[in-house]
XYZ file of C-alpha atoms in Angstrom:
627
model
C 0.000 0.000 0.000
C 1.297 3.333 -0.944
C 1.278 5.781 2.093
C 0.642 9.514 1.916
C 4.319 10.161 2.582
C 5.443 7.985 -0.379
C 2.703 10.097 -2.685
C 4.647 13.348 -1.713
C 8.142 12.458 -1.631
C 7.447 10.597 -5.231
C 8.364 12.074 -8.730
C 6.169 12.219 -11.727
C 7.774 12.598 -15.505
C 5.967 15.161 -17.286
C 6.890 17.086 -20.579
C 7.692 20.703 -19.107
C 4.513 21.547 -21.215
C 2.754 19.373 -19.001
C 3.579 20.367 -16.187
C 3.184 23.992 -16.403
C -0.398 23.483 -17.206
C -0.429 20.863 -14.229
C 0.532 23.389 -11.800
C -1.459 25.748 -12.754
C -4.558 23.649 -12.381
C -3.803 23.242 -8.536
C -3.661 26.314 -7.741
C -6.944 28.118 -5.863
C -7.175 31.509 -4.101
C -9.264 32.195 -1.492
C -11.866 35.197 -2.152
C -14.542 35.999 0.843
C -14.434 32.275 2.369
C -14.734 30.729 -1.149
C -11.781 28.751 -3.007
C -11.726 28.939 -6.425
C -9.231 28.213 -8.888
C -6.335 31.094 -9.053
C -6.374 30.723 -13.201
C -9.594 31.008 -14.581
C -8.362 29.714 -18.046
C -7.091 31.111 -20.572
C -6.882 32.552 -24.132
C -4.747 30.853 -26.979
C -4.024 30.789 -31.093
C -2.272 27.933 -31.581
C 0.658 28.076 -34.348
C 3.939 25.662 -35.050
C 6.084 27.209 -31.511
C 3.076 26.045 -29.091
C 0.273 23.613 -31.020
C 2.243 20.259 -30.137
C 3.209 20.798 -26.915
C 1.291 23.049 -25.064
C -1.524 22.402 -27.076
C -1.424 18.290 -25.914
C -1.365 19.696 -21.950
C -4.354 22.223 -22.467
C -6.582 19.637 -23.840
C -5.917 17.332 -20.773
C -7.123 20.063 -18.542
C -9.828 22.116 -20.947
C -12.677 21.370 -18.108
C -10.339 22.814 -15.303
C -8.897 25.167 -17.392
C -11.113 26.583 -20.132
C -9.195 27.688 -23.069
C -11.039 30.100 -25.464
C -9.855 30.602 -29.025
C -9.155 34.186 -29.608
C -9.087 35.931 -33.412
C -5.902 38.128 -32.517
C -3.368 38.033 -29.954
C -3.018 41.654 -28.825
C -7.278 41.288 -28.429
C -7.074 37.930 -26.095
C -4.474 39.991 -23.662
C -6.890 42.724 -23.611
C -9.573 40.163 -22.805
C -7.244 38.866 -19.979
C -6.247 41.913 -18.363
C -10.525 43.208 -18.604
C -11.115 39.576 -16.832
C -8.098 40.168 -13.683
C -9.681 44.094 -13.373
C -12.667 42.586 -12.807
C -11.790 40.125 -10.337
C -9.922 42.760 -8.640
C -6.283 40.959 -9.022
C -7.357 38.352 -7.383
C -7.234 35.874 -10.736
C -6.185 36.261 -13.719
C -6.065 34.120 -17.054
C -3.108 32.989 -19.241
C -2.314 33.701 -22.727
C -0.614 31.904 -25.475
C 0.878 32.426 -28.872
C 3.243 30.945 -30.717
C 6.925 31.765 -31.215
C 7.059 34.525 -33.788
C 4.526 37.355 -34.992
C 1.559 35.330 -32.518
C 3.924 36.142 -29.609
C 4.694 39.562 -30.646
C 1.143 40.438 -30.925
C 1.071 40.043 -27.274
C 3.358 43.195 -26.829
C 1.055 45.856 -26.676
C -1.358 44.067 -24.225
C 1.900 43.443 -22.135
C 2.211 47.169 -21.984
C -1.713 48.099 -21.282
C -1.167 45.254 -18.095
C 2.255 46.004 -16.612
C 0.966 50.435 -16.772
C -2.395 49.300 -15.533
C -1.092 46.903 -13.135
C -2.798 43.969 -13.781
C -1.855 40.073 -13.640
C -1.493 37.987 -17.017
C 0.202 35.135 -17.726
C 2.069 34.817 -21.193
C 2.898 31.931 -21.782
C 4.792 32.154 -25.638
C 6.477 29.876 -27.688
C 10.152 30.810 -28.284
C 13.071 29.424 -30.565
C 14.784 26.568 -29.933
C 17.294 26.057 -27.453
C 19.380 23.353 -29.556
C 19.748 25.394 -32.528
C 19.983 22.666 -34.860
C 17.155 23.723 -37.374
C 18.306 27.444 -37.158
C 17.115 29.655 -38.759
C 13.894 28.569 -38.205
C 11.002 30.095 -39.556
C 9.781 33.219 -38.312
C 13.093 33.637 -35.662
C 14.693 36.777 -36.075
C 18.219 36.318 -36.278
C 20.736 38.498 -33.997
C 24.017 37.800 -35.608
C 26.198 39.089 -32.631
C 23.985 37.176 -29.326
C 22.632 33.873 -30.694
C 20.541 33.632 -27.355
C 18.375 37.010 -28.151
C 14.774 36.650 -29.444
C 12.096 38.647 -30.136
C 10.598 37.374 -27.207
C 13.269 39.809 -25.292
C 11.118 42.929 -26.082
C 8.521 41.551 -23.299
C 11.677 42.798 -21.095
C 10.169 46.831 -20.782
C 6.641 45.596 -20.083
C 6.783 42.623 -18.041
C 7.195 42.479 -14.272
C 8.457 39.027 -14.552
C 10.532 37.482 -17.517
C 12.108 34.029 -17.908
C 12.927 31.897 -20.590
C 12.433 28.426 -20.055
C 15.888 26.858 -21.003
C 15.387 23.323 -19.003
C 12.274 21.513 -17.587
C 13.553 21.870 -13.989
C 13.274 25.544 -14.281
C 9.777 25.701 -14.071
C 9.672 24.453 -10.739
C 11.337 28.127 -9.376
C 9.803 30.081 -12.305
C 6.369 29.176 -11.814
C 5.515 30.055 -8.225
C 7.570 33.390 -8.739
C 5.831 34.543 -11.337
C 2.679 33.773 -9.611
C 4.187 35.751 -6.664
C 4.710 37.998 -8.722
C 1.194 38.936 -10.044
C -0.066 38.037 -6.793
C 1.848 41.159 -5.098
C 0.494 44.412 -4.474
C 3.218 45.907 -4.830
C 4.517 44.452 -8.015
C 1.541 43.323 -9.814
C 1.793 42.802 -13.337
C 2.505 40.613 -16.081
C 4.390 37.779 -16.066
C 6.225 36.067 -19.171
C 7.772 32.730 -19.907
C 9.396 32.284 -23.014
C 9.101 28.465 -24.058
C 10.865 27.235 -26.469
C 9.493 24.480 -29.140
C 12.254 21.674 -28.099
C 11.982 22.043 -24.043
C 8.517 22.104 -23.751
C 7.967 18.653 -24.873
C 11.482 17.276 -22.689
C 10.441 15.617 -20.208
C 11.811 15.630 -16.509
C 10.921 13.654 -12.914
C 8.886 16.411 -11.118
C 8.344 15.817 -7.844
C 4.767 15.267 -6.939
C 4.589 18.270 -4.004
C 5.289 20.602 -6.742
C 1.472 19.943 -8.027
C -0.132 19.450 -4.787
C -3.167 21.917 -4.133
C -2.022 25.761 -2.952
C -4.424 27.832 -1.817
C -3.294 31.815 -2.076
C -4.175 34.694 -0.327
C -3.546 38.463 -0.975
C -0.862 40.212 1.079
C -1.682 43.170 3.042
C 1.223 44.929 4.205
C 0.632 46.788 7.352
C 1.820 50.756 7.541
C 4.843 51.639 9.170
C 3.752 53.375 12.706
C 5.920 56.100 11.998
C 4.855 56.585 8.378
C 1.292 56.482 10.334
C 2.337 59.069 12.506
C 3.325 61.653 10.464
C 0.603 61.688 8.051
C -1.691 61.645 10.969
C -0.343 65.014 12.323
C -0.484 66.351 9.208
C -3.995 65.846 8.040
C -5.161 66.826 12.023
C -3.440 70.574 10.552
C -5.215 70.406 7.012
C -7.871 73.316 6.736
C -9.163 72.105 3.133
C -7.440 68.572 2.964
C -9.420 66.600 -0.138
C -8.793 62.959 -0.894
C -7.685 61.240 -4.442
C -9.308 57.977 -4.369
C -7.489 55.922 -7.033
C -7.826 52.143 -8.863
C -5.617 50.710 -5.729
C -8.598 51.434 -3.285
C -10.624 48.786 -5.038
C -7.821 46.217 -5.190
C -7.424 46.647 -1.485
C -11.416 45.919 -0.838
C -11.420 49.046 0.784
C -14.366 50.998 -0.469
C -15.978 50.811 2.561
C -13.139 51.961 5.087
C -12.704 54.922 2.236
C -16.710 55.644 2.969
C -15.968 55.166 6.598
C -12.837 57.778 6.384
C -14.680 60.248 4.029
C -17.572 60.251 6.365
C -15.825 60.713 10.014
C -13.516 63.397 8.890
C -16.125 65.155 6.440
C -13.324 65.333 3.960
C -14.777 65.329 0.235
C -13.299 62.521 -1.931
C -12.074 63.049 -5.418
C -11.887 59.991 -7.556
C -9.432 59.159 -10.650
C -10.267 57.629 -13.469
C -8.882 54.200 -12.328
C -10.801 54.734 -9.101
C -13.813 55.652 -10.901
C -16.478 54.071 -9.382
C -15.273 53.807 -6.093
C -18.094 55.734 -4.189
C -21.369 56.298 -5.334
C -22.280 59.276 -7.574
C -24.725 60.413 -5.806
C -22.935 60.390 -1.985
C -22.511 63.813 -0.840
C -18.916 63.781 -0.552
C -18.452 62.373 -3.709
C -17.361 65.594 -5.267
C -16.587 63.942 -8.964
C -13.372 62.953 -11.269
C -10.611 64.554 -10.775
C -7.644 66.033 -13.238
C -7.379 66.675 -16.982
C -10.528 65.008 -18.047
C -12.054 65.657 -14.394
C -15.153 67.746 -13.408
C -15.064 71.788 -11.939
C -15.692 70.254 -8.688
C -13.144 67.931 -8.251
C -10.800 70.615 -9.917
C -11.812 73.565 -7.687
C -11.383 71.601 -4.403
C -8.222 70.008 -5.623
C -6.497 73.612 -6.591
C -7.850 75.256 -3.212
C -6.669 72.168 -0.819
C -3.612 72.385 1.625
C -3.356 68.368 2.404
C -3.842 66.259 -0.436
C -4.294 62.727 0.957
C -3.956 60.087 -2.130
C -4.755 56.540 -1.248
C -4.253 53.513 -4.157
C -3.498 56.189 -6.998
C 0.012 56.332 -8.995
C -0.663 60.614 -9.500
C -0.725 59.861 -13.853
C -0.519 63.395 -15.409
C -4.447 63.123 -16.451
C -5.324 62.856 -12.237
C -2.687 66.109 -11.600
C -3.286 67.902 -14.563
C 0.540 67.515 -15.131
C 1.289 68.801 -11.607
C -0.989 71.911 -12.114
C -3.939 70.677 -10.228
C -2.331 71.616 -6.648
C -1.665 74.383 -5.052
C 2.394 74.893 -4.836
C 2.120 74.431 -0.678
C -0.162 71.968 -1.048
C 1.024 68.763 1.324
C 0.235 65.343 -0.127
C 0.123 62.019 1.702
C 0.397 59.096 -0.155
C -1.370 55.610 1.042
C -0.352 52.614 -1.452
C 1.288 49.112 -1.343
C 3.931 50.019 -3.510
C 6.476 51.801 -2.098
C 7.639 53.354 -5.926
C 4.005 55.331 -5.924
C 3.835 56.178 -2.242
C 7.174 58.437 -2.188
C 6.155 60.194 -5.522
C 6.153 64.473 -5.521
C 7.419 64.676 -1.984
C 4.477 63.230 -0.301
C 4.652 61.977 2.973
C 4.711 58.027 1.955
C 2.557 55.940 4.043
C 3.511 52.157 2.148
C 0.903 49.739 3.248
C -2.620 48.359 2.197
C -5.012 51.418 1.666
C -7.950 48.417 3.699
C -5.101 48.510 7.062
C -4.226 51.860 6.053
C -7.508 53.576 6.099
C -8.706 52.071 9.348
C -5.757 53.043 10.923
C -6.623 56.514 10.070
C -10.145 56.417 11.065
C -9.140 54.696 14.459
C -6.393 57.954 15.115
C -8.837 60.836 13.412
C -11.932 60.497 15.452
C -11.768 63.875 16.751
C -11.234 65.576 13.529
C -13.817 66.686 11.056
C -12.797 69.340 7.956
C -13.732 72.942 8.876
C -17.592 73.315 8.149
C -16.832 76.231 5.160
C -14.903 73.600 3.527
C -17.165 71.536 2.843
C -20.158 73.716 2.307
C -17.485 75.048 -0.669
C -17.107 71.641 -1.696
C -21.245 70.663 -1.784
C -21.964 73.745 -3.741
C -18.856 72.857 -6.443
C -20.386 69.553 -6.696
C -23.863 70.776 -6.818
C -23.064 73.139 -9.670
C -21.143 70.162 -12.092
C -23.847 67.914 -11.401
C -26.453 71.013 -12.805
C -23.740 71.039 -16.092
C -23.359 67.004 -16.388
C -27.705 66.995 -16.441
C -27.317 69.692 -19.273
C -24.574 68.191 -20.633
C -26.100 65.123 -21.841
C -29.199 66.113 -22.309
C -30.146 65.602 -26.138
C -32.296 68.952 -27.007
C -28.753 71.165 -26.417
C -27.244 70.116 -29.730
C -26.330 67.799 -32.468
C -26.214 63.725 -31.173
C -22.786 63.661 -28.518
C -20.907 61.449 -26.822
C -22.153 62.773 -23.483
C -25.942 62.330 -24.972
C -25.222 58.827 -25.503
C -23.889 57.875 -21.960
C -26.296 59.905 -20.536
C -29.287 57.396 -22.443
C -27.305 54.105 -21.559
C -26.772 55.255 -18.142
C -30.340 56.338 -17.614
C -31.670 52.925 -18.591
C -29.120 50.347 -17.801
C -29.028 48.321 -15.205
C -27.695 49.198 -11.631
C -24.711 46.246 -11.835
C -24.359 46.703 -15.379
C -20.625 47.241 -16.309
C -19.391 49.764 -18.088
C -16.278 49.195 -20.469
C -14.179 52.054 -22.607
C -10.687 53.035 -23.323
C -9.188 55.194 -26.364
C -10.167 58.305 -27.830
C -12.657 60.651 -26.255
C -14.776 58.412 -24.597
C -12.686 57.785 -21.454
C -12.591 61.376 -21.044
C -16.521 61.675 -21.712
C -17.256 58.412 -19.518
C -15.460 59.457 -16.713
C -17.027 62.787 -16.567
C -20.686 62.018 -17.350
C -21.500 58.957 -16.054
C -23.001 58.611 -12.969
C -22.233 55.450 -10.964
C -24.572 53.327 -9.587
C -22.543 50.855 -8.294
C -19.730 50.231 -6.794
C -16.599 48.977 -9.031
C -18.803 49.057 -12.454
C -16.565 50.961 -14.357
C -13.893 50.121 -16.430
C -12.174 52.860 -18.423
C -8.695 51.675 -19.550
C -6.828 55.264 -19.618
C -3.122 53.517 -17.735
C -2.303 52.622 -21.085
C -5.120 54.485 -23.040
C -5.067 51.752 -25.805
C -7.623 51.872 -28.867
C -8.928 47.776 -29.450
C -9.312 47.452 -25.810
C -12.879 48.071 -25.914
C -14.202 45.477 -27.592
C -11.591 42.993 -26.824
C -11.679 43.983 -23.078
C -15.526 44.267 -22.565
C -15.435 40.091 -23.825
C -12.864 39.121 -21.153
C -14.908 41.298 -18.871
C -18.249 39.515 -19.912
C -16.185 36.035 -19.506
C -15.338 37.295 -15.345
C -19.133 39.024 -15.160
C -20.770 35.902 -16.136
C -18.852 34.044 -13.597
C -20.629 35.794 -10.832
C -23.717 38.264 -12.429
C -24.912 36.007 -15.223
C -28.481 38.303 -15.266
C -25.949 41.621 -15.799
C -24.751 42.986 -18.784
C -21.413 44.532 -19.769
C -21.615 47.777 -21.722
C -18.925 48.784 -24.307
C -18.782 52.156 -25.505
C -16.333 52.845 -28.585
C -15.467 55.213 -31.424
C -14.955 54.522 -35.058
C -11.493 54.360 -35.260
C -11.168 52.198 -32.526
C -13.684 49.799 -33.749
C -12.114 49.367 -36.912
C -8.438 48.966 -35.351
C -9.820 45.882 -33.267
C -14.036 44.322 -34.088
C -13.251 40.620 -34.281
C -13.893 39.839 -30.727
C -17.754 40.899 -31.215
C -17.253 37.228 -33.379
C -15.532 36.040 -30.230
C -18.458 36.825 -27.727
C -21.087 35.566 -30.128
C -19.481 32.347 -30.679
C -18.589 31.833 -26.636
C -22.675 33.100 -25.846
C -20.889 35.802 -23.819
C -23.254 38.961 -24.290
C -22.035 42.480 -25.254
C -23.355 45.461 -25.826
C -21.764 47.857 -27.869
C -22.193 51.669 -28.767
C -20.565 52.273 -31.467
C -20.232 55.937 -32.139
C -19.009 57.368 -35.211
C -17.741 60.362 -35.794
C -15.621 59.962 -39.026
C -12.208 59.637 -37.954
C -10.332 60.379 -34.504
C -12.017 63.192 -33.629
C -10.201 63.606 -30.253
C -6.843 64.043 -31.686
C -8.221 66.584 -34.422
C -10.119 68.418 -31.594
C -6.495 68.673 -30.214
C -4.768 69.471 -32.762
C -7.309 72.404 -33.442
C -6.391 73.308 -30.140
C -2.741 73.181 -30.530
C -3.111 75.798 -33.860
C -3.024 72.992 -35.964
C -4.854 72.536 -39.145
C -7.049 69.823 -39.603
C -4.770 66.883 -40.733
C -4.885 63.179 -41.542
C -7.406 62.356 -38.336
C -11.213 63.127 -39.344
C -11.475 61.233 -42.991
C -12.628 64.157 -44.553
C -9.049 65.674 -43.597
C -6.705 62.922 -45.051
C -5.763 63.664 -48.421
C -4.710 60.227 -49.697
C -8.273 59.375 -49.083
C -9.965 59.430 -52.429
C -13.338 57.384 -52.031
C -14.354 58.287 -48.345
C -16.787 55.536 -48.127
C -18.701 55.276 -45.055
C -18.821 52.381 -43.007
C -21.881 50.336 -42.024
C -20.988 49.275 -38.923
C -24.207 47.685 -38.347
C -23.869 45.107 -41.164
C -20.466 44.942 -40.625
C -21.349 43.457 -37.296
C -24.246 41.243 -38.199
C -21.957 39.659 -40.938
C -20.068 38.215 -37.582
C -22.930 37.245 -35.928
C -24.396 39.978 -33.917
C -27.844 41.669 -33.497
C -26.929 45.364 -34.757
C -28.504 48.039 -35.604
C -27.898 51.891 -36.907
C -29.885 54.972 -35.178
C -30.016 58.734 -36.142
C -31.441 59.851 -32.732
C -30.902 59.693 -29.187
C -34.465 58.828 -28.829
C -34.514 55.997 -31.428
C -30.434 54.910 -29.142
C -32.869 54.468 -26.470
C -35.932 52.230 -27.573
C -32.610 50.638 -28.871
C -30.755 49.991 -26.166
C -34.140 48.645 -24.508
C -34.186 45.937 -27.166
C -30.713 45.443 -26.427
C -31.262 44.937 -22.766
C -34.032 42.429 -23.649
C -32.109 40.103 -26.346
C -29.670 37.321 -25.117
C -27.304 38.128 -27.805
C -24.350 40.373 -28.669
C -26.260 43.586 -29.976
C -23.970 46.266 -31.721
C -25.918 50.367 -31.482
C -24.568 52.576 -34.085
C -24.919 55.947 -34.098
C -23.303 59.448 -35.870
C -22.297 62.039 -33.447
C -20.978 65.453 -34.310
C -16.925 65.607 -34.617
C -16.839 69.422 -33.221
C -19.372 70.052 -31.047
C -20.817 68.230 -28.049
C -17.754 68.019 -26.058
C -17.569 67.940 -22.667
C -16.497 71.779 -22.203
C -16.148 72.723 -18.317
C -13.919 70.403 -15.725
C -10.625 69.897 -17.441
C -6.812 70.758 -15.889
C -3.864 71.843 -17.936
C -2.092 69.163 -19.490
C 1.267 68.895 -20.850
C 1.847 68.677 -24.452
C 4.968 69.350 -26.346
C 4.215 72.160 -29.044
C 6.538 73.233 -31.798
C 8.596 76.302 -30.033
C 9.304 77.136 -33.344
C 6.439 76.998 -36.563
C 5.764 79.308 -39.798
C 2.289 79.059 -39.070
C 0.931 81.983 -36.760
C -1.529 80.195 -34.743
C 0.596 77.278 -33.641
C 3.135 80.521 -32.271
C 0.000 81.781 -30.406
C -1.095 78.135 -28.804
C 2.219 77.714 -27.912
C 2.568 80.872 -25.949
C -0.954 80.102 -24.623
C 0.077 76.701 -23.590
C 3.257 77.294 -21.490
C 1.506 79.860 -19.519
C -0.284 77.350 -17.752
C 2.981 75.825 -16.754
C 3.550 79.066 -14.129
C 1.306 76.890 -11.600
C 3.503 73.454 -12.548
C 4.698 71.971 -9.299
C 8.338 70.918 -9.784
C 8.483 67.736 -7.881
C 10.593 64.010 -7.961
């Protein structure tokens, strides 16, 4: 009879292939109470550097690990990194490509992950190791290091990086890069490199390495000193304001933010990561902050003396490039990673904003913000919410962007998500939508990446349908970035994973020609109309374009006829695409935006790019000059 201690001490041979996929099938989180599986699957296009292999271990393990067939590489890591926002970090799914232009594909969604700071497993096929068949097809030779690949450019945008040289290796590499996108701290992408020959060596594993691991998030108590200082600093803060960012909802600490908000009486400014992290209509939810913020957030922000920032990296778009602030203005800075916590001088306080938080309210019960302060701050927010109501209201001008969130968000919903990334629409989201629940927003502005919509609202349906199956996820995307990246509106129909997607088009990238109007640049090579190597600007009908992959679609002229559309939307059990024209000029979202750095031509023959310039770098005299 075999005993227990026999099982553990044993070895098992297993391709390297194998036992990757082995491993990863044994290992669970815990989440509230629950275990569930750590790796909720994974997305994969299978070519020559991972089909034979790989391919063999996946389909052992396709009930444990679901593998979903994506149409493009760069879409399926948008899909993952939508699927480990949702679950708040706390899983995340693998990709895989195969060595060459599959793997490269995977580059960009590295990037949108590692800024963003969200887990994903790459798992790519690489060249191989014995170099007998080289050159092999697609490798990319480096005539002066043999051992480089293209496989090295997931160096910049990967927390963790290995190439998988021998079978053993695996049984280091693994856990570490699950560590790795595990951490707070370091969260991010991890790669392995695996090239064609080693993945199908075999080796003796031992048998521990696959026994069941259950893992649990760190949270990294704050120093007592660290503690202390921001404490006496925010008991001195006259107009002290908070900058809620995308870390607060990692932590699972919306409710000690509420709790901290409402003790002290300090209004709460949210970023666009951190969107969604109070309620709209909370009283000292005073809106989104920064370049594409509202007045509110902006006016409290340039007036306070204590900024206190808790799970927010301070991106350019939440400071306004450092213009936000007053120059005096003392920030303290609440965030697992110690990199973000010590940025601009703040006082760093490096811990988990859930610990963090509580700590404060614990030490602060005596303090509440001065009684002007936040009478000022009610009557700010009061007065954006009067412009957002106008703002998207349809009868004040030609169909907008702001008319059609202001529809969808009227009727969707109240755990309906929200999805959007490039172009205007992150800016217009974030301003005019009104949350009605708590982490239901997704607007992917780390990386600000055009194909993430689509791609990203899939993997987000994938995690939704995990846990809301009666909810719906709600993409909203422009033109341009609808035609960069559509195919995973085939994906969704064919997995039954619902979207629904407003498309709006406004004949080009009308963001970047609204800014370079705004620069003093002509009108150049953005809206169709202004690229003059088009010769046959044909329109697109996105609606058929759609239904010719399988999707309920439909075009509307009005915001009325959006919203009997929508309903039908709501109602169907299908991927339904809303199309819509909306004006490329006007309809923006005027009021609520800081000064943001952009590099001008100092130099130009043309007379109004001179005068924006000028314009421009005289909002740098409030710049804060920080580290």
């Amino acid at each position: 009879m075999t005993t227990k201690s026999e099982i553990t001490t044993g070895t098992i041979r297993l391709t390297m292939a194998q036992a990757i996929i082995r491993y990863l099938a044994n290992q669970y989180i815990s989440i509230d109470g629950d275990e569930v599986l750590l790796c909720g699957g994974g997305f994969g296009i299978f070519g020559h550097g991972n089909v034979s292999c790989l391919g063999e271990a996946l389909y052992e393990h396709r009930d444990t690990l679901p593998l979903y067939r994506g149409q493009n590489e760069q879409g399926m890591g948008f899909a993952a990194a939508a699927y480990a926002k949702y679950h708040l970090r706390k899983r995340f799914m693998f990709c895989t490509a195969s060595a060459g232009p599959g793997t490269t594909n995977l580059v960009t969604s590295a990037a949108l992950a590692h800024t963003n700071r969200l887990p994903m497993l790459l798992l790519c096929g690489d060249a191989f190791i014995s170099r007998l068949p080289d050159p092999v097809l697609q490798q990319v030779e480096h005539y002066g290091n043999p051992t480089a690949s293209v496989n090295d450019a997931f160096r910049a945008v990967s927390r963790y990086w290995d190439r998988i040289t021998h079978p053993a290796q695996i049984i280091q590499s693994l856990p570490a890069a699950i560590a790795t996108m595990l951490d707070p701290a370091d969260c991010g992408p991890a790669f392995l490199g695996l090239p064609q020959d080693v993945q199908g060596w075999a080796y003796d594993y031992p048998v521990a390495f696959f026994e069941k691991k259950v893992h649990r998030i760190r949270r990294q108590t704050t120093d007592e000193l660290e503690l202390d200082d921001a404490i006496a600093l925010i008991k001195s803060a006259e107009k002290p304001v908070i900058i809620a960012g995308g870390g607060v909802q990692y932590s699972g600490a919306t409710q000690e933010l509420l709790a901290f908000a409402e003790q002290t009486q300090i209004p709460v400014t949210e970023t666009i990561a951190g969107r969604a992290n109070l309620l709209s209509d909370h009283q000292l939810n005073c809106g989104p902050i920064g370049v594409t913020g509202s007045n509110s957030a902006n006016a409290i922000a340039a007036d306070a003396d204590v900024v206190i920032a808790v799970g927010t990296r301070l991106q350019d778009f939440t400071t306004g490039s450092w213009t936000a602030f007053r120059k005096d203005a003392r920030f303290v800075s609440l965030n697992a990673a110690r990199h973000d916590a010590s940025k601009h001088r703040s006082l760093p306080v490096v811990g988990d904003a859930k610990l963090g938080l509580s700590a404060l309210i614990a030490s602060l019960k005596q303090y509440k913000a001065p009684e002007t302060w936040i009478a000022f701050a009610q009557q700010e927010k009061a007065d954006w919410l009067s412009y957002v109501k106008h703002n998207v209201d349809p009868a004040n001008g030609p169909n907008s962007y702001a008319q059609v969130i202001g529809a969808v968000n009227d009727l969707c919903d109240t755990n309906d998500r929200v999805v959007a990334a490039a172009g205007g629409l992150p800016a217009e989201v974030t301003a005019n939508w009104q949350t009605k629940a708590i982490g239901s927003v997704d607007v992917e502005f780390g990386f600000s990446c055009m194909g993430y919509e689509i791609a990203g609202g899939w993997g987000a349906r994938i995690a939704q349908s995990e846990k809301e199956t009666d909810q719906d996820t709600i993409v909203f995307t422009g033109d341009g970035s609808y035609l960069l990246m559509n195919s995973d509106i085939y994906s969704s129909v064919l997995t039954e994973k619902k979207l629904i997607v407003m498309v709006c088009d406004n004949g080009g990238f009308a963001v970047i020609n609204k800014l370079q109007n705004n620069t003093g640049n002509t009108s150049f090579n953005n809206l169709i109309k202004d690229s003059p190597t088009i010769t046959n600007p044909v329109a697109v009908d996105f609606a058929a374009h759609s239904r010719a992959q399988g999707a309920l679609a439909e075009t509307v002229e009005t915001i009325e006829e959006l919203r009997e559309a929508f309903k039908r939307a709501k109602a169907a059990d299908q991927t339904t695409i809303i199309s819509i024209q909306v004006d490329p000029y006007e309809g923006w979202t005027q009021e609520g935006h800081a000064w943001w750095e952009v590099g001008l031509p100092e130099v130009s023959n043309s007379q109004n790019v001179r005068t924006a310039h000028e314009e421009w770098e005289a909002g740098r005299i409030n710049q804060r000059v920080g580290v």
